């Protein structure tokens, strides 16, 4: 249950970040001043690195939780 809630929260956060990353990418493309363009590129690199780290953390959390799941379905033996 906690994993589902965490996953939903993370997905919504990623979509919010994605919009911010898209707007920064547009600013980089549209900017004519090279100094400002470099500043926007640095901001974009930082945000992409953060998003990448969060995605890695989520993947690691999913793998850890998946390892806790049983490999085979438990079947109760019938007593005769």
Short mmCIF file of C-alpha atoms in Angstrom, two decimals:
data_model
loop_
_atom_site.label_atom_id
_atom_site.label_comp_id
_atom_site.label_asym_id
_atom_site.label_seq_id
_atom_site.Cartn_x
_atom_site.Cartn_y
_atom_site.Cartn_z
CA UNK A 1 0.00 0.00 0.00
CA UNK A 2 2.81 2.37 0.91
CA UNK A 3 4.53 1.60 -2.37
CA UNK A 4 1.40 2.46 -4.36
CA UNK A 5 0.98 5.78 -2.55
CA UNK A 6 4.67 6.59 -2.96
CA UNK A 7 4.53 5.70 -6.65
CA UNK A 8 1.51 7.93 -7.26
CA UNK A 9 3.16 10.80 -5.42
CA UNK A 10 6.38 10.35 -7.38
CA UNK A 11 4.59 10.18 -10.74
CA UNK A 12 2.74 13.42 -10.02
CA UNK A 13 6.00 15.07 -8.94
CA UNK A 14 7.76 13.88 -12.10
CA UNK A 15 5.03 15.35 -14.30
CA UNK A 16 5.31 18.66 -12.46
CA UNK A 17 9.09 18.59 -12.91
CA UNK A 18 8.69 17.65 -16.54
CA UNK A 19 6.76 20.85 -17.18
CA UNK A 20 9.48 22.87 -15.46
CA UNK A 21 12.18 21.10 -17.48
CA UNK A 22 10.27 21.69 -20.69
CA UNK A 23 9.93 25.40 -19.95
CA UNK A 24 13.65 25.68 -19.22
CA UNK A 25 14.46 23.85 -22.45
CA UNK A 26 12.26 26.29 -24.37
CA UNK A 27 14.02 29.22 -22.70
CA UNK A 28 17.39 27.81 -23.74
CA UNK A 29 16.27 27.47 -27.36
CA UNK A 30 14.64 30.91 -27.53
CA UNK A 31 17.33 32.90 -25.70
CA UNK A 32 19.63 34.94 -27.94
CA UNK A 33 22.04 36.15 -25.24
CA UNK A 34 24.79 33.56 -24.79
CA UNK A 35 25.36 34.36 -21.10
CA UNK A 36 21.70 33.86 -20.25
CA UNK A 37 21.59 30.79 -22.45
CA UNK A 38 24.48 29.28 -20.47
CA UNK A 39 22.70 30.09 -17.20
CA UNK A 40 19.53 28.37 -18.40
CA UNK A 41 21.60 25.38 -19.55
CA UNK A 42 23.19 25.07 -16.10
CA UNK A 43 19.74 25.22 -14.44
CA UNK A 44 18.49 22.61 -16.89
CA UNK A 45 21.44 20.31 -16.15
CA UNK A 46 20.79 20.59 -12.41
CA UNK A 47 17.08 19.83 -12.75
CA UNK A 48 17.73 16.90 -15.09
CA UNK A 49 20.30 15.48 -12.67
CA UNK A 50 17.80 15.74 -9.79
CA UNK A 51 15.09 14.08 -11.86
CA UNK A 52 17.49 11.32 -12.85
CA UNK A 53 18.50 10.69 -9.22
CA UNK A 54 14.86 10.52 -8.13
CA UNK A 55 14.07 8.08 -10.93
CA UNK A 56 17.01 5.90 -9.84
CA UNK A 57 15.83 5.99 -6.23
CA UNK A 58 12.32 4.99 -7.27
CA UNK A 59 13.63 2.14 -9.40
CA UNK A 60 15.78 0.93 -6.51
CA UNK A 61 12.80 1.13 -4.13
CA UNK A 62 10.63 -0.86 -6.53
CA UNK A 63 13.33 -3.51 -6.89
CA UNK A 64 13.75 -3.75 -3.09
CA UNK A 65 10.00 -4.16 -2.61
CA UNK A 66 9.78 -6.70 -5.41
CA UNK A 67 12.44 -8.84 -3.74
CA UNK A 68 10.20 -9.08 -0.68
CA UNK A 69 7.40 -10.70 -2.68
CA UNK A 70 7.24 -14.49 -2.54
CA UNK A 71 8.40 -16.31 -5.63
CA UNK A 72 5.68 -18.94 -5.48
CA UNK A 73 2.08 -18.75 -4.41
CA UNK A 74 1.48 -20.42 -1.07
CA UNK A 75 -0.87 -23.37 -1.32
CA UNK A 76 -2.28 -24.90 1.79
CA UNK A 77 -2.08 -28.67 1.92
CA UNK A 78 -5.41 -30.42 2.30
CA UNK A 79 -5.61 -32.67 5.30
CA UNK A 80 -7.24 -35.99 4.60
#
